[in-house]
């Protein structure tokens, strides 16, 4: 059995590969970035995924080890000046918090507009944005086996309580779902729910299976990165067999169990343990759908996405979404311009099996909804970007196409402007009302 070993800002210098391969300068850079943004990696990633001959460009190294470019030079200078000149703890904390505030810790109105009410009370551990699907954040799942350097939920990991969504209460979820028969899908998320032990998972999942209580619930989704951050969860960990029995229980209760696996790069699918984990999960009757953002320094090439999607299909997984880097944290370092993301998507789409074309994207998860970049076109002498709502805060917007002025620098919806002759995007009419009505 593999024993899980976690490494972070306090003990990463003990990692043998770090000692052998990184200079003192590079280690200090990691400490500066790691003072502001969360850092966690583990022995599986260090030993099986990272190619230490390819440092610092290795995608798995970029994915879990803090990189100097993740802070703008001014912020980097401020923090390094304090750390390396032994600034007081209070000064460091002040500066770090100040910088964090400037990194847009709450993108897409998640805290302001998605947290629902029940009997006049905010239900803290839920998000309900799209009618059919409720997101559930168990309080014990607000961490991961490792942290992605680009994580958009990074504030949840830096111990700032008021930034966290939390609920320990499955009862509240059940009450909420009983009141909302339109909900067909519960998406258990975090952090990573698969950080929880089987006993906890059962506490959350079993009550959802009673169709006399929740007749409309058809799918339980679990969002996780554990397939490639700790595959032993499903193969050799003491509880792995019990976990497979739990998955079977869900399937036998006539529910669709969808493991929403976050996988960035084909390298993550290579280890035998990962492939074995996939086989074991699929054998329970659960399905695995895969999604990831397209990120500079990690997977910004069509070749990578072609290999990623084809390999997923070979292993029996269903490609689902290609996302765009969200407007938070180290977005400046990881963002790929929308038009480049579109090129990567289209180019890889040309080269994949029809069965891999279940993937949709590139897609921005924005405050008004999930917006796909459909294409670029010239219309009446104007160059345009075609956009489409895959998901919308107001159901009627779904599948609607709209246009923005073409430009090759934009990295997020906020950078785009409507086509000539329009002052606003169509959805911006009555927009503030929509945001509040959704609650
Ligand atoms: C993406 C997302 C969902 C799920 O959308 P699907 O298109 O069904 O995968 C649900 N809620 C929120 C807030 C989301 O961002
Ligand atoms: S697995 Fe998801 S929640 Fe966890 S660090 Fe990565 S992006 Fe963030």
GROMACS .gro file of N, CA and C in nm, residues 246-307:
model
  186
  246UNK      N    1  -1.957   0.139  -0.228
  246UNK     CA    2  -2.045   0.256  -0.217
  246UNK      C    3  -2.089   0.302  -0.356
  247UNK      N    4  -1.996   0.306  -0.449
  247UNK     CA    5  -2.033   0.346  -0.586
  247UNK      C    6  -2.141   0.250  -0.641
  248UNK      N    7  -2.122   0.120  -0.616
  248UNK     CA    8  -2.221   0.022  -0.663
  248UNK      C    9  -2.356   0.046  -0.599
  249UNK      N   10  -2.354   0.083  -0.472
  249UNK     CA   11  -2.481   0.111  -0.403
  249UNK      C   12  -2.557   0.224  -0.472
  250UNK      N   13  -2.483   0.326  -0.513
  250UNK     CA   14  -2.547   0.440  -0.581
  250UNK      C   15  -2.608   0.393  -0.713
  251UNK      N   16  -2.530   0.317  -0.788
  251UNK     CA   17  -2.578   0.270  -0.919
  251UNK      C   18  -2.698   0.177  -0.901
  252UNK      N   19  -2.691   0.091  -0.799
  252UNK     CA   20  -2.801  -0.003  -0.776
  252UNK      C   21  -2.928   0.067  -0.728
  253UNK      N   22  -2.913   0.189  -0.677
  253UNK     CA   23  -3.031   0.267  -0.636
  253UNK      C   24  -3.090   0.340  -0.757
  254UNK      N   25  -3.047   0.302  -0.874
  254UNK     CA   26  -3.101   0.363  -0.998
  254UNK      C   27  -3.062   0.508  -1.016
  255UNK      N   28  -2.947   0.545  -0.966
  255UNK     CA   29  -2.898   0.680  -0.990
  255UNK      C   30  -2.780   0.673  -1.087
  256UNK      N   31  -2.764   0.780  -1.160
  256UNK     CA   32  -2.644   0.793  -1.241
  256UNK      C   33  -2.535   0.850  -1.150
  257UNK      N   34  -2.426   0.779  -1.137
  257UNK     CA   35  -2.313   0.831  -1.061
  257UNK      C   36  -2.208   0.878  -1.160
  258UNK      N   37  -2.182   1.008  -1.162
  258UNK     CA   38  -2.086   1.063  -1.259
  258UNK      C   39  -1.966   1.120  -1.184
  259UNK      N   40  -1.852   1.060  -1.204
  259UNK     CA   41  -1.728   1.112  -1.148
  259UNK      C   42  -1.679   1.218  -1.247
  260UNK      N   43  -1.680   1.344  -1.203
  260UNK     CA   44  -1.638   1.454  -1.290
  260UNK      C   45  -1.489   1.475  -1.265
  261UNK      N   46  -1.408   1.411  -1.349
  261UNK     CA   47  -1.264   1.406  -1.322
  261UNK      C   48  -1.192   1.523  -1.388
  262UNK      N   49  -1.112   1.588  -1.309
  262UNK     CA   50  -1.033   1.702  -1.354
  262UNK      C   51  -0.897   1.649  -1.398
  263UNK      N   52  -0.872   1.653  -1.529
  263UNK     CA   53  -0.747   1.599  -1.584
  263UNK      C   54  -0.692   1.696  -1.687
  264UNK      N   55  -0.570   1.745  -1.664
  264UNK     CA   56  -0.516   1.851  -1.748
  264UNK      C   57  -0.431   1.805  -1.865
  265UNK      N   58  -0.368   1.689  -1.847
  265UNK     CA   59  -0.260   1.655  -1.940
  265UNK      C   60  -0.252   1.503  -1.955
  266UNK      N   61  -0.220   1.455  -2.077
  266UNK     CA   62  -0.215   1.309  -2.097
  266UNK      C   63  -0.116   1.239  -2.004
  267UNK      N   64  -0.014   1.310  -1.958
  267UNK     CA   65   0.082   1.250  -1.865
  267UNK      C   66   0.011   1.194  -1.741
  268UNK      N   67  -0.099   1.259  -1.702
  268UNK     CA   68  -0.170   1.215  -1.582
  268UNK      C   69  -0.239   1.081  -1.601
  269UNK      N   70  -0.260   1.042  -1.727
  269UNK     CA   71  -0.330   0.916  -1.753
  269UNK      C   72  -0.234   0.799  -1.770
  270UNK      N   73  -0.104   0.827  -1.766
  270UNK     CA   74  -0.005   0.726  -1.797
  270UNK      C   75   0.021   0.625  -1.684
  271UNK      N   76   0.027   0.667  -1.557
  271UNK     CA   77   0.064   0.570  -1.453
  271UNK      C   78  -0.034   0.452  -1.447
  272UNK      N   79   0.020   0.334  -1.421
  272UNK     CA   80  -0.063   0.214  -1.410
  272UNK      C   81  -0.171   0.230  -1.304
  273UNK      N   82  -0.137   0.297  -1.194
  273UNK     CA   83  -0.236   0.313  -1.085
  273UNK      C   84  -0.356   0.395  -1.131
  274UNK      N   85  -0.333   0.493  -1.218
  274UNK     CA   86  -0.443   0.577  -1.267
  274UNK      C   87  -0.534   0.494  -1.358
  275UNK      N   88  -0.472   0.418  -1.446
  275UNK     CA   89  -0.552   0.336  -1.538
  275UNK      C   90  -0.630   0.230  -1.462
  276UNK      N   91  -0.568   0.174  -1.360
  276UNK     CA   92  -0.637   0.074  -1.278
  276UNK      C   93  -0.754   0.139  -1.202
  277UNK      N   94  -0.732   0.261  -1.152
  277UNK     CA   95  -0.839   0.333  -1.082
  277UNK      C   96  -0.957   0.355  -1.176
  278UNK      N   97  -0.929   0.395  -1.298
  278UNK     CA   98  -1.037   0.418  -1.396
  278UNK      C   99  -1.114   0.288  -1.421
  279UNK      N  100  -1.039   0.179  -1.443
  279UNK     CA  101  -1.106   0.049  -1.467
  279UNK      C  102  -1.196   0.010  -1.351
  280UNK      N  103  -1.145   0.028  -1.230
  280UNK     CA  104  -1.224  -0.014  -1.113
  280UNK      C  105  -1.350   0.070  -1.098
  281UNK      N  106  -1.338   0.200  -1.121
  281UNK     CA  107  -1.455   0.288  -1.108
  281UNK      C  108  -1.559   0.250  -1.213
  282UNK      N  109  -1.515   0.230  -1.336
  282UNK     CA  110  -1.610   0.200  -1.443
  282UNK      C  111  -1.680   0.067  -1.417
  283UNK      N  112  -1.608  -0.028  -1.356
  283UNK     CA  113  -1.668  -0.158  -1.328
  283UNK      C  114  -1.785  -0.149  -1.229
  284UNK      N  115  -1.788  -0.041  -1.148
  284UNK     CA  116  -1.900  -0.027  -1.053
  284UNK      C  117  -2.026   0.018  -1.123
  285UNK      N  118  -2.014   0.062  -1.247
  285UNK     CA  119  -2.131   0.117  -1.318
  285UNK      C  120  -2.134   0.269  -1.316
  286UNK      N  121  -2.039   0.328  -1.245
  286UNK     CA  122  -2.028   0.474  -1.249
  286UNK      C  123  -1.969   0.516  -1.383
  287UNK      N  124  -1.993   0.640  -1.422
  287UNK     CA  125  -1.924   0.689  -1.541
  287UNK      C  126  -1.821   0.795  -1.500
  288UNK      N  127  -1.724   0.815  -1.588
  288UNK     CA  128  -1.624   0.918  -1.563
  288UNK      C  129  -1.632   1.019  -1.676
  289UNK      N  130  -1.662   1.142  -1.641
  289UNK     CA  131  -1.659   1.251  -1.739
  289UNK      C  132  -1.541   1.342  -1.703
  290UNK      N  133  -1.476   1.395  -1.804
  290UNK     CA  134  -1.351   1.464  -1.778
  290UNK      C  135  -1.357   1.611  -1.820
  291UNK      N  136  -1.291   1.695  -1.745
  291UNK     CA  137  -1.289   1.837  -1.777
  291UNK      C  138  -1.161   1.900  -1.724
  292UNK      N  139  -1.123   2.012  -1.787
  292UNK     CA  140  -1.004   2.084  -1.742
  292UNK      C  141  -1.001   2.219  -1.812
  293UNK      N  142  -0.933   2.313  -1.752
  293UNK     CA  143  -0.912   2.440  -1.820
  293UNK      C  144  -0.791   2.433  -1.913
  294UNK      N  145  -0.792   2.516  -2.017
  294UNK     CA  146  -0.675   2.527  -2.102
  294UNK      C  147  -0.586   2.637  -2.043
  295UNK      N  148  -0.462   2.599  -2.011
  295UNK     CA  149  -0.376   2.686  -1.932
  295UNK      C  150  -0.238   2.703  -1.994
  296UNK      N  151  -0.197   2.827  -2.003
  296UNK     CA  152  -0.060   2.857  -2.042
  296UNK      C  153   0.036   2.783  -1.948
  297UNK      N  154   0.147   2.735  -1.998
  297UNK     CA  155   0.249   2.662  -1.922
  297UNK      C  156   0.210   2.519  -1.887
  298UNK      N  157   0.082   2.480  -1.910
  298UNK     CA  158   0.042   2.346  -1.870
  298UNK      C  159  -0.009   2.263  -1.988
  299UNK      N  160  -0.107   2.316  -2.059
  299UNK     CA  161  -0.166   2.235  -2.166
  299UNK      C  162  -0.213   2.321  -2.284
  300UNK      N  163  -0.136   2.426  -2.316
  300UNK     CA  164  -0.182   2.516  -2.423
  300UNK      C  165  -0.132   2.472  -2.561
  301UNK      N  166  -0.169   2.350  -2.601
  301UNK     CA  167  -0.140   2.309  -2.739
  301UNK      C  168  -0.245   2.210  -2.785
  302UNK      N  169  -0.275   2.212  -2.913
  302UNK     CA  170  -0.380   2.124  -2.965
  302UNK      C  171  -0.335   1.978  -2.961
  303UNK      N  172  -0.205   1.956  -2.971
  303UNK     CA  173  -0.153   1.820  -2.964
  303UNK      C  174  -0.184   1.759  -2.827
  304UNK      N  175  -0.163   1.838  -2.723
  304UNK     CA  176  -0.191   1.788  -2.587
  304UNK      C  177  -0.338   1.751  -2.572
  305UNK      N  178  -0.426   1.840  -2.622
  305UNK     CA  179  -0.570   1.814  -2.605
  305UNK      C  180  -0.616   1.697  -2.690
  306UNK      N  181  -0.560   1.683  -2.808
  306UNK     CA  182  -0.593   1.569  -2.893
  306UNK      C  183  -0.555   1.439  -2.820
  307UNK      N  184  -0.433   1.434  -2.769
  307UNK     CA  185  -0.388   1.314  -2.698
  307UNK      C  186  -0.471   1.290  -2.573
   0.00000   0.00000   0.00000
